Structures are given as structure tokens and as C-alpha cells.
């Protein structure tokens, strides 16, 4: 029985052999603290490519040293870093998978510097991810414009490294999210009057250095969970402007901006899927769904219901690098496995 999970997906010049995505998941493993991938990253991503994942999105990769969550996070702020990323892309491509990279800035969620930056001076309360309350300083208007150029330069380097797609991180409380969130952005300049402006400028700048047939993805939190946080209607309005600016595909998540208030996020399979469906239907764009989709049947049903075009499997893929092989087999589809492993899968 042919499953949707194991069918190809093509958008612009990106041709995926199946609809399984490895979402970006920080490894905090840059031991030299220079932002450059090392042996851990080569093995980590190559093993998921051996596992037949269609699209692998390399973890949050930061546009400047102070934009990292920790000093052990990846970065792409220097041309000298390009060869290591090219090597990473090559090992992914060698197994027939496609490679994307998520470019980002942590903003007020940077933990390794004394005073992080943000849209405003709104602190982020302590919780398990941050370790302590962070008190940022607001970027000046000129600094915001400089930040846009840093996203552009990181994208240029990603293209030079051979990535098949770029994802801009506008979710989970990082810098772009800090600009488009009404509860965080308290500016009185143009970037406060139009909450989408920073994101729109980043998108246009990134698109300007990408090949015309390379898809641009954007990860967005479709709603916030802090008390008084924005809802999906606000996210959709942002999405419309971001699509007009050049986004081709949305990666739909939720939350991450601060500790949850009275309304907690779900902890059941598919709890974020309805948000993906809203984006798909109302913006008429391809979407990636994520959020406890580790069970093959749940992943397959999400596709069959036309809730999403691609399925991102995070924790499940950390647990099992060969999640895709095993999922397709469990769904009684054909056996997909590298020839070297055929004796072990049947």
C-alpha cells in the first residue's frame, strides 16, 4: 500500500523523495565555540540522511556571535565557515536527502552574553530554557537595519554552501518573534508601529541573495501561550505579509516566547496540526506540521486529511535516526533502506 508519507514532494527546485522532515533541533555541540560544524554535526545529520529522511533542516544557525543561544551553538557569520557547511550538505546529499538551514538570532534569549538585545527592554522570565531572567536592551533603529543585513549575509553564505532551501526562524521567542509579538515589541519607531516590518525586511533581504528557484521557508509560532499572548489570527495576518514579501512555505509551531500562562500548550499527538491547516487553507501555501507526530499513523493521517504537506518529526528522530525507514515499513509500504542495510530491515 503506497502511503502519502512515502510519496515525493516538489516545490520550485527542491525535490524531496518523501514527506518526512527532520526539524531544526539545537545540539549545543560546537565545542570550540566558533560557530562551525564539527564531527558531531556531520555524524548527527548524516545518520538521519542514511535513515532516508526527505528533508533535513540544520539546527538554528545564528547570524552573529552574540545572536547564539549559547556559545556552543552554530553560526554562519563568516565566509571562513562556509567550507564546513558545504561538507555537511555534501554528506546529506550523498544519501539522497535534501538539506535546508535555519538562520536566526536569539535576541533576548541569548544566554552567554551579559546584555542581550531585543525589540524592546521587555525581560523574559526565567524558566528551564533560559536559566534566569534576561534583561535585554532595545536595538536602535540603525542597529535593526544592520541586523537585516546580517540575515542577508548569512543567507548568502548558506547558498554558497549548497543548501537546497533556507528557513528563517520567526518562532519560539527569538528575535523576529520578539519584533512581531505585541506583548514583547513596545517600540515607538516604524518597527513598533508595524510589527511585521522587521520580518518583511529580513525576508526581502534573504530572497535577494537566493536563486529564484530556491524555496524560502519561514518558521512561525501560530500562537503564544503567555498570558495576553497573540492568537492564530494575528499570526495569519503576519503570514499574509510574509508571504507577500517572499515566503514560499511555512513551518508551523507555537509558543516559546515565555513561560506559559494559564493556557498551557498541548501534550498530545497532533496538537499543533490545526494551526498548520489554518495556514495552508487561508494563505494557500505549503506547510510543515510538527508537534508529537512521532507515530507513523498520526503522521500519515495528517497528510491524508490534507492538514499539511510535510511532516516534521523531532524527538522521534532524536530517538531513532532511522525513523523514516521504520515508519514506512510499519505503514506496510515498500522497504526503503540503503543497500548496505537491506539484510537487517526485512
Coordinates of C-alpha atoms in Angstrom, one line a residue:
X1 CA 0.0 0.0 0.0
X2 CA 1.5 3.3 -1.1
X3 CA 1.5 5.8 1.7
X4 CA 1.4 9.6 1.4
X5 CA 4.3 9.8 3.8
X6 CA 6.4 7.9 1.3
X7 CA 5.5 10.0 -1.8
X8 CA 7.7 12.7 -3.4
X9 CA 7.1 16.4 -2.8
X10 CA 8.4 19.1 -5.1
X11 CA 8.4 22.8 -4.7
X12 CA 10.4 25.0 -7.1
X13 CA 13.8 23.3 -7.5
X14 CA 13.6 21.3 -4.2
X15 CA 12.6 17.7 -5.0
X16 CA 12.1 15.5 -1.9
X17 CA 11.9 11.8 -2.1
X18 CA 9.3 11.6 0.7
X19 CA 7.4 14.0 3.0
X20 CA 9.4 13.4 6.2
X21 CA 11.3 16.4 7.6
X22 CA 13.9 16.5 10.3
X23 CA 13.1 19.8 12.0
X24 CA 15.9 22.1 13.4
X25 CA 16.9 21.0 16.9
X26 CA 19.8 22.7 18.7
X27 CA 22.6 20.3 19.6
X28 CA 24.7 22.8 21.7
X29 CA 27.8 20.9 20.5
X30 CA 30.2 23.4 19.0
X31 CA 33.0 22.7 21.5
X32 CA 35.4 25.3 20.0
X33 CA 32.7 27.9 20.4
X34 CA 33.4 29.2 16.9
X35 CA 30.0 28.5 15.4
X36 CA 31.4 25.9 12.9
X37 CA 30.0 22.4 12.5
X38 CA 32.2 19.6 13.7
X39 CA 32.3 15.8 13.7
X40 CA 29.2 15.6 15.9
X41 CA 27.2 17.5 13.4
X42 CA 28.4 15.5 10.4
X43 CA 27.5 12.2 12.1
X44 CA 24.3 13.5 13.6
X45 CA 22.9 14.7 10.3
X46 CA 24.4 12.1 8.0
X47 CA 22.7 9.3 10.1
X48 CA 19.3 10.8 9.5
X49 CA 20.1 11.0 5.8
X50 CA 21.0 7.3 5.9
X51 CA 17.7 6.9 7.6
X52 CA 16.0 8.2 4.4
X53 CA 14.7 11.5 5.8
X54 CA 13.4 13.5 2.8
X55 CA 14.4 17.0 4.1
X56 CA 16.9 17.7 6.9
X57 CA 16.8 21.2 8.3
X58 CA 20.0 22.0 10.1
X59 CA 19.5 23.5 13.5
X60 CA 19.2 27.2 14.4
X61 CA 22.3 28.8 12.9
X62 CA 23.0 32.3 14.1
X63 CA 23.8 35.4 12.1
X64 CA 26.3 36.8 14.6
X65 CA 28.3 35.6 17.7
X66 CA 26.0 37.4 20.1
X67 CA 22.9 36.0 18.4
X68 CA 23.5 32.5 19.7
X69 CA 21.5 30.9 22.5
X70 CA 24.8 29.6 23.9
X71 CA 28.4 29.8 22.9
X72 CA 28.1 26.2 21.8
X73 CA 25.6 26.9 19.1
X74 CA 26.1 27.0 15.3
X75 CA 26.7 30.3 13.4
X76 CA 27.2 31.5 9.8
X77 CA 28.6 35.0 10.3
X78 CA 32.0 34.5 8.5
X79 CA 32.9 33.2 5.0
X80 CA 35.5 31.0 6.6
X81 CA 32.7 28.9 8.0
X82 CA 31.3 28.1 4.5
X83 CA 33.5 25.0 3.8
X84 CA 32.4 23.1 6.9
X85 CA 28.7 23.7 6.0
X86 CA 29.4 22.6 2.4
X87 CA 30.9 19.4 3.8
X88 CA 27.7 19.0 5.9
X89 CA 25.5 19.5 2.8
X90 CA 27.6 17.0 0.8
X91 CA 27.1 14.2 3.4
X92 CA 23.4 14.8 3.4
X93 CA 23.1 14.8 -0.4
X94 CA 25.2 11.6 -0.6
X95 CA 22.2 9.7 0.8
X96 CA 19.6 11.3 -1.5
X97 CA 18.2 13.7 1.2
X98 CA 17.9 17.4 0.8
X99 CA 19.4 20.0 3.1
X100 CA 18.0 23.2 4.5
X101 CA 19.4 25.5 7.1
X102 CA 17.6 27.6 9.7
X103 CA 19.1 31.1 10.1
X104 CA 18.3 33.1 13.2
X105 CA 19.2 35.4 16.0
X106 CA 18.3 34.6 19.6
X107 CA 17.7 38.1 20.7
X108 CA 16.8 38.3 24.4
X109 CA 17.1 34.5 24.7
X110 CA 20.9 34.7 24.2
X111 CA 22.3 33.3 27.5
X112 CA 26.1 33.6 27.0
X113 CA 26.3 37.4 27.0
X114 CA 25.7 39.9 29.7
X115 CA 23.1 42.0 28.0
X116 CA 21.3 40.5 25.0
X117 CA 19.4 42.6 22.5
X118 CA 15.7 42.6 21.6
X119 CA 13.0 44.7 20.1
X120 CA 12.3 46.3 23.5
X121 CA 13.6 46.2 27.0
X122 CA 10.9 43.6 28.0
X123 CA 12.6 40.9 30.1
X124 CA 12.0 37.3 29.5
X125 CA 11.1 35.5 32.7
X126 CA 13.2 32.6 34.0
X127 CA 12.3 29.1 33.0
X128 CA 14.1 25.9 32.2
X129 CA 15.4 27.0 28.8
X130 CA 16.7 30.4 29.9
X131 CA 18.1 29.5 33.3
X132 CA 17.5 33.1 34.6
X133 CA 15.5 36.2 33.8
X134 CA 17.1 38.1 30.9
X135 CA 17.1 41.9 30.8
X136 CA 17.8 42.9 27.2
X137 CA 18.4 46.3 25.7
X138 CA 16.4 47.6 22.7
X139 CA 18.2 47.7 19.4
X140 CA 18.4 51.2 17.9
X141 CA 16.7 51.8 14.6
X142 CA 20.0 51.8 12.8
X143 CA 21.0 48.6 14.6
X144 CA 17.8 46.9 13.4
X145 CA 18.7 47.8 9.8
X146 CA 22.2 46.4 10.3
X147 CA 20.6 43.2 11.7
X148 CA 18.6 42.8 8.4
X149 CA 21.9 42.9 6.5
X150 CA 23.4 40.2 8.8
X151 CA 20.5 37.9 7.9
X152 CA 21.2 38.6 4.2
X153 CA 24.8 37.8 4.6
X154 CA 24.1 34.5 6.4
X155 CA 21.7 33.5 3.6
X156 CA 24.4 34.4 1.0
X157 CA 26.8 32.0 2.8
X158 CA 24.1 29.3 3.0
X159 CA 23.6 29.5 -0.7
X160 CA 27.3 29.3 -1.3
X161 CA 27.4 26.1 0.9
X162 CA 24.9 24.4 -1.4
X163 CA 21.8 24.2 0.8
X164 CA 18.6 23.4 -1.1
X165 CA 16.4 25.8 1.0
X166 CA 16.7 28.4 3.7
X167 CA 14.4 28.7 6.7
X168 CA 14.1 32.0 8.6
X169 CA 13.4 31.4 12.3
X170 CA 10.4 33.7 13.2
X171 CA 9.1 31.5 16.1
X172 CA 9.8 30.4 19.6
X173 CA 10.5 33.8 21.0
X174 CA 13.7 34.5 19.1
X175 CA 14.5 37.9 17.6
X176 CA 12.0 38.1 14.7
X177 CA 9.3 36.8 17.0
X178 CA 10.3 39.5 19.5
X179 CA 9.5 42.1 16.9
X180 CA 6.2 40.7 15.7
X181 CA 4.8 40.0 19.1
X182 CA 2.5 42.8 20.5
X183 CA 3.4 41.6 24.0
X184 CA 7.1 42.0 23.5
X185 CA 7.6 44.8 21.0
X186 CA 7.0 48.2 22.7
X187 CA 8.9 50.3 20.3
X188 CA 7.8 53.7 19.1
X189 CA 9.6 53.8 15.7
X190 CA 8.5 52.2 12.4
X191 CA 9.4 48.8 13.7
X192 CA 7.0 49.2 16.6
X193 CA 4.2 50.8 14.6
X194 CA 4.3 47.9 12.0
X195 CA 5.0 44.7 13.9
X196 CA 5.7 42.8 10.6
X197 CA 8.2 45.3 9.3
X198 CA 11.4 43.7 10.6
X199 CA 10.3 40.2 9.4
X200 CA 9.3 41.6 6.0
X201 CA 12.6 43.3 5.6
X202 CA 14.6 40.2 6.6
X203 CA 12.6 38.1 4.1
X204 CA 13.2 40.5 1.2
X205 CA 16.9 40.8 2.0
X206 CA 17.3 37.0 2.2
X207 CA 15.3 36.5 -1.0
X208 CA 17.6 39.0 -2.8
X209 CA 20.6 36.6 -2.5
X210 CA 18.8 33.3 -3.1
X211 CA 18.4 31.7 -6.5
X212 CA 15.0 32.4 -7.9
X213 CA 14.0 28.8 -7.9
X214 CA 15.1 28.1 -4.3
X215 CA 12.2 27.9 -1.9
X216 CA 12.3 30.1 1.2
X217 CA 10.7 28.7 4.4
X218 CA 9.6 30.6 7.5
X219 CA 9.0 29.1 10.9
X220 CA 6.3 30.9 12.9
X221 CA 4.6 30.4 16.2
X222 CA 1.0 30.4 15.3
X223 CA 0.0 31.4 18.8
X224 CA 1.6 32.4 22.1
X225 CA 1.0 30.8 25.5
X226 CA 2.0 33.7 27.8
X227 CA -0.9 35.5 29.4
X228 CA -2.1 38.1 26.9
X229 CA -0.2 36.5 24.1
X230 CA -1.3 36.7 20.5
X231 CA -3.6 34.2 18.8
X232 CA -3.7 32.5 15.4
X233 CA -5.5 35.4 13.7
X234 CA -2.5 37.7 14.5
X235 CA -0.1 35.0 13.2
X236 CA -2.1 34.6 10.0
X237 CA -2.1 38.4 9.4
X238 CA 1.7 38.3 9.8
X239 CA 1.8 35.3 7.5
X240 CA 0.0 37.2 4.7
X241 CA 2.6 39.9 4.8
X242 CA 5.4 37.5 5.0
X243 CA 4.1 35.5 2.0
X244 CA 3.8 38.7 0.0
X245 CA 7.4 39.5 0.9
X246 CA 8.6 36.2 -0.5
X247 CA 7.9 33.2 1.8
X248 CA 7.2 30.1 -0.1
X249 CA 6.4 27.6 2.7
X250 CA 5.5 27.9 6.3
X251 CA 6.8 25.7 9.2
X252 CA 4.1 25.9 11.8
X253 CA 4.8 25.7 15.5
X254 CA 3.5 27.5 18.6
X255 CA 4.8 29.2 21.8
X256 CA 8.3 29.5 23.0
X257 CA 8.1 33.3 23.7
X258 CA 8.0 33.0 27.5
X259 CA 6.8 30.6 30.3
X260 CA 3.2 29.6 29.6
X261 CA 0.5 31.4 31.5
X262 CA -2.9 30.0 32.4
X263 CA -3.4 28.4 28.9
X264 CA -0.8 25.7 28.5
X265 CA 0.3 24.1 25.2
X266 CA -1.0 20.7 24.3
X267 CA 0.9 17.5 25.1
X268 CA -1.0 15.1 22.8
X269 CA -0.2 13.9 19.3
X270 CA -1.1 16.5 16.6
X271 CA -1.9 19.3 19.0
X272 CA -0.4 21.9 16.6
X273 CA -1.8 20.4 13.4
X274 CA -5.0 22.6 13.3
X275 CA -2.7 25.7 13.2
X276 CA -0.9 24.2 10.2
X277 CA -4.2 23.6 8.5
X278 CA -5.3 27.2 9.0
X279 CA -2.2 28.5 7.3
X280 CA -2.5 26.0 4.5
X281 CA -6.1 26.8 3.8
X282 CA -6.2 30.6 4.4
X283 CA -2.8 31.5 2.9
X284 CA -2.8 28.8 0.1
X285 CA 0.8 27.8 0.8
X286 CA 2.5 24.5 1.5
X287 CA 3.1 23.9 5.2
X288 CA 5.1 21.7 7.5
X289 CA 3.3 20.3 10.5
X290 CA 5.1 19.5 13.8
X291 CA 4.2 18.5 17.3
X292 CA 4.3 14.9 18.6
X293 CA 3.8 13.4 15.2
X294 CA 6.1 10.5 16.0
X295 CA 3.5 7.8 15.5
X296 CA 3.6 6.8 11.8
X297 CA -0.2 6.5 11.7
X298 CA -0.7 10.0 13.1
X299 CA 1.8 11.4 10.6
X300 CA 0.1 9.6 7.7
X301 CA -3.4 10.7 8.7
X302 CA -2.2 14.4 9.0
X303 CA -1.3 14.1 5.3
X304 CA -4.4 12.2 4.3
X305 CA -6.6 14.8 5.9
X306 CA -4.8 17.5 3.9
X307 CA -3.8 19.2 7.1
X308 CA -0.2 19.6 5.9
X309 CA 2.2 18.9 3.0
X310 CA 5.2 17.8 5.0
X311 CA 5.6 16.1 8.4
X312 CA 8.3 17.1 10.8
X313 CA 9.4 14.5 13.4
X314 CA 11.7 16.0 16.1
X315 CA 12.0 14.0 19.3
X316 CA 11.1 10.8 17.5
X317 CA 14.0 11.3 15.2
X318 CA 16.4 12.0 18.1
X319 CA 15.3 8.7 19.5
X320 CA 15.6 6.8 16.2
X321 CA 17.8 8.1 13.3
X322 CA 16.0 5.6 11.0
X323 CA 12.5 6.8 11.9
X324 CA 11.5 7.2 8.3
X325 CA 12.6 3.6 7.3
X326 CA 10.7 2.2 10.3
X327 CA 7.6 4.3 9.7
X328 CA 7.3 3.4 6.1
X329 CA 7.7 -0.3 7.0
X330 CA 5.1 0.0 9.8
X331 CA 2.6 1.6 7.4
X332 CA 3.1 -1.5 5.2
X333 CA 4.7 0.4 2.3
X334 CA 7.7 -0.7 0.4
X335 CA 11.0 -1.2 2.1
X336 CA 13.2 1.9 1.8
X337 CA 16.7 1.3 3.1
X338 CA 20.3 1.8 1.9
X339 CA 21.5 -1.4 0.2
X340 CA 24.1 -1.8 2.9
X341 CA 21.4 -2.4 5.5
X342 CA 18.9 -4.5 3.5
X343 CA 19.7 -7.7 5.4
X344 CA 18.8 -6.0 8.7
X345 CA 15.4 -4.5 7.8
X346 CA 13.4 -7.4 6.3

